[in-house]
Amino acid sequence: MRTGDVRFRDEATLAAYYALFDNVYAQSEVHFDRLSLDFFRLLLQDAGSGGVVFVYRHAGRLIGWNLCYEHDGKLIDKYIGFAYPEAREHNLYFVSWMHNLGYACEHGLTHYVAGWTDPEVKSFLGASMTFTRHAVYARNPLLRVLLRKLGGHFESDRSWQEASEKGDE
């Protein structure tokens, strides 16, 4: 479905999609801001954003979805929602990954860009990692010194990659 689809005008439908997003948030070890139902209402009802919502059902019941955007010849995977344990029983993480890759190929896109969590699984599925650099400025000079010394401890993906490269040798 595309964002702006008339089905996203139904409050029960929006609540169902939000509940699945909230399931993923609740089971995740990594948390950013908890996005609101109002945020998803605006996002899913915005036809102008060009979002593509991949929907997964089992026995007629919504068990997963993810929202992607095409940008600069790439498919950008932004948000996902799963019903547990059904999503695991049907291997939706893998299925959605393959579905998104298929969509990207069918539409002549050059890349599929997924989030940075779960690098082990994404590597297993054939992904290569591109690390990002985050600019943080602490106002307190003592805190800045401490953060400089501890900065590497916040790069769990980098330490995972270095460990996996050592295993390849």
Short mmCIF file of C-alpha atoms in Angstrom, two decimals:
data_model
loop_
_atom_site.label_atom_id
_atom_site.label_comp_id
_atom_site.label_asym_id
_atom_site.label_seq_id
_atom_site.Cartn_x
_atom_site.Cartn_y
_atom_site.Cartn_z
CA MET A 1 0.00 0.00 0.00
CA ARG A 2 1.04 3.60 -0.40
CA THR A 3 0.97 6.17 2.37
CA GLY A 4 -2.20 8.19 2.01
CA ASP A 5 -4.25 5.07 1.24
CA VAL A 6 -7.85 5.52 2.36
CA ARG A 7 -7.48 2.55 4.75
CA PHE A 8 -5.18 4.70 6.90
CA ARG A 9 -8.13 7.02 7.62
CA ASP A 10 -9.67 4.30 9.81
CA GLU A 11 -8.71 4.74 13.48
CA ALA A 12 -8.88 0.99 14.20
CA THR A 13 -6.47 0.30 11.33
CA LEU A 14 -4.07 2.99 12.57
CA ALA A 15 -4.28 1.57 16.10
CA ALA A 16 -3.44 -1.93 14.79
CA TYR A 17 -0.37 -0.66 12.89
CA TYR A 18 0.76 1.38 15.87
CA ALA A 19 0.34 -1.60 18.23
CA LEU A 20 2.72 -3.65 16.05
CA PHE A 21 5.26 -0.80 15.99
CA ASP A 22 4.96 -0.59 19.76
CA ASN A 23 5.61 -4.36 20.02
CA VAL A 24 8.94 -3.90 18.25
CA TYR A 25 9.79 -0.92 20.43
CA ALA A 26 8.99 -2.88 23.59
CA GLN A 27 11.22 -5.84 22.70
CA SER A 28 14.12 -3.78 21.37
CA GLU A 29 17.31 -3.29 23.36
CA VAL A 30 17.93 0.04 21.58
CA HIS A 31 15.46 2.88 22.17
CA PHE A 32 15.16 6.29 20.64
CA ASP A 33 12.13 8.50 21.20
CA ARG A 34 8.90 6.56 21.52
CA LEU A 35 6.94 7.73 18.51
CA SER A 36 3.27 8.49 19.06
CA LEU A 37 0.09 7.30 17.41
CA ASP A 38 -0.39 10.89 16.19
CA PHE A 39 3.02 10.74 14.50
CA PHE A 40 2.06 7.54 12.66
CA ARG A 41 -1.35 8.93 11.77
CA LEU A 42 0.28 11.90 10.02
CA LEU A 43 2.92 9.69 8.40
CA LEU A 44 0.59 6.99 7.10
CA GLN A 45 -2.06 9.46 5.91
CA ASP A 46 0.47 11.59 3.98
CA ALA A 47 0.05 10.65 0.31
CA GLY A 48 2.61 13.27 -0.71
CA SER A 49 5.47 11.58 1.15
CA GLY A 50 5.61 8.71 -1.33
CA GLY A 51 5.92 6.00 1.32
CA VAL A 52 5.42 2.33 0.52
CA VAL A 53 3.90 0.16 3.25
CA PHE A 54 4.63 -3.55 2.94
CA VAL A 55 1.93 -5.53 4.76
CA TYR A 56 2.16 -9.10 6.02
CA ARG A 57 -0.90 -11.13 7.02
CA HIS A 58 -1.50 -14.66 8.20
CA ALA A 59 -5.00 -16.17 8.14
CA GLY A 60 -6.32 -12.69 7.33
CA ARG A 61 -4.72 -11.12 10.42
CA LEU A 62 -2.11 -8.32 10.27
CA ILE A 63 1.14 -9.75 11.69
CA GLY A 64 3.68 -7.31 10.30
CA TRP A 65 4.38 -4.25 8.22
CA ASN A 66 7.19 -1.93 7.31
CA LEU A 67 7.32 1.52 5.82
CA CYS A 68 9.93 2.38 3.20
CA TYR A 69 10.70 5.38 1.01
CA GLU A 70 12.41 5.66 -2.35
CA HIS A 71 15.11 8.33 -2.28
CA ASP A 72 18.08 8.97 -4.59
CA GLY A 73 17.72 5.57 -6.23
CA LYS A 74 17.64 3.77 -2.88
CA LEU A 75 14.92 2.07 -0.86
CA ILE A 76 15.10 3.45 2.68
CA ASP A 77 13.56 1.23 5.35
CA LYS A 78 12.20 3.50 8.10
CA TYR A 79 9.70 1.81 10.42
CA ILE A 80 8.54 -1.71 11.13
CA GLY A 81 5.88 -3.39 13.23
CA PHE A 82 5.49 -7.04 14.18
CA ALA A 83 3.00 -9.20 16.06
CA TYR A 84 4.87 -11.59 18.34
CA PRO A 85 5.20 -14.56 18.34
CA GLU A 86 3.62 -14.77 14.86
CA ALA A 87 6.33 -12.67 13.21
CA ARG A 88 9.01 -15.05 14.49
CA GLU A 89 6.98 -18.14 13.58
CA HIS A 90 6.71 -16.87 9.99
CA ASN A 91 10.27 -15.51 9.88
CA LEU A 92 9.00 -12.06 8.92
CA TYR A 93 12.32 -10.32 9.50
CA PHE A 94 13.89 -12.42 6.74
CA VAL A 95 10.75 -12.39 4.57
CA SER A 96 10.43 -8.60 4.77
CA TRP A 97 14.13 -8.18 3.97
CA MET A 98 13.79 -10.31 0.83
CA HIS A 99 10.54 -8.62 -0.16
CA ASN A 100 12.16 -5.20 0.15
CA LEU A 101 15.17 -6.31 -1.91
CA GLY A 102 12.80 -7.67 -4.56
CA TYR A 103 10.91 -4.38 -4.64
CA ALA A 104 14.17 -2.43 -4.97
CA CYS A 105 15.32 -4.61 -7.89
CA GLU A 106 11.93 -4.46 -9.64
CA HIS A 107 11.97 -0.65 -9.42
CA GLY A 108 15.56 -0.22 -10.59
CA LEU A 109 16.82 0.97 -7.22
CA THR A 110 20.53 0.52 -6.54
CA HIS A 111 20.50 0.07 -2.76
CA TYR A 112 18.34 -1.12 0.10
CA VAL A 113 19.15 0.88 3.23
CA ALA A 114 18.09 -0.71 6.51
CA GLY A 115 18.65 0.59 10.03
CA TRP A 116 21.80 -0.02 12.03
CA THR A 117 20.46 -2.45 14.63
CA ASP A 118 20.99 -6.23 14.46
CA PRO A 119 24.24 -6.17 12.44
CA GLU A 120 24.81 -9.92 12.89
CA VAL A 121 21.49 -10.79 11.24
CA LYS A 122 21.91 -8.22 8.49
CA SER A 123 25.43 -9.43 7.77
CA PHE A 124 24.10 -13.00 7.53
CA LEU A 125 21.57 -11.75 4.96
CA GLY A 126 24.41 -10.28 2.87
CA ALA A 127 24.48 -6.66 4.05
CA SER A 128 27.59 -4.55 4.27
CA MET A 129 27.78 -1.98 7.04
CA THR A 130 28.46 1.71 6.68
CA PHE A 131 29.23 3.37 9.97
CA THR A 132 27.93 6.79 10.85
CA ARG A 133 29.61 9.46 12.93
CA HIS A 134 27.57 11.28 15.55
CA ALA A 135 28.47 14.79 16.63
CA VAL A 136 27.79 15.35 20.32
CA TYR A 137 28.99 18.35 22.26
CA ALA A 138 28.79 18.25 26.03
CA ARG A 139 28.79 21.71 27.58
CA ASN A 140 30.55 20.55 30.73
CA PRO A 141 34.35 20.39 30.07
CA LEU A 142 34.86 17.49 32.50
CA LEU A 143 32.11 15.53 30.84
CA ARG A 144 33.68 16.21 27.42
CA VAL A 145 36.99 14.72 28.59
CA LEU A 146 35.22 11.68 29.99
CA LEU A 147 33.14 11.16 26.85
CA ARG A 148 36.24 11.37 24.62
CA LYS A 149 37.84 8.56 26.60
CA LEU A 150 34.69 6.41 26.67
CA GLY A 151 33.42 7.12 23.15
CA GLY A 152 34.51 3.77 21.72
CA HIS A 153 32.31 1.93 24.21
CA PHE A 154 29.24 3.34 22.49
CA GLU A 155 30.14 1.79 19.14
CA SER A 156 28.75 -1.71 19.58
CA ASP A 157 28.44 -2.26 15.83
CA ARG A 158 32.08 -1.35 15.24
CA SER A 159 33.29 -3.73 17.95
CA TRP A 160 31.04 -6.45 16.46
CA GLN A 161 32.59 -5.84 13.02
CA GLU A 162 36.15 -5.93 14.36
CA ALA A 163 35.42 -9.21 16.18
CA SER A 164 33.89 -10.77 13.06
CA GLU A 165 36.86 -9.65 10.92
CA LYS A 166 39.26 -11.34 13.34
CA GLY A 167 37.24 -14.53 12.99
CA ASP A 168 37.64 -14.38 9.19
CA GLU A 169 41.44 -14.41 9.44
#
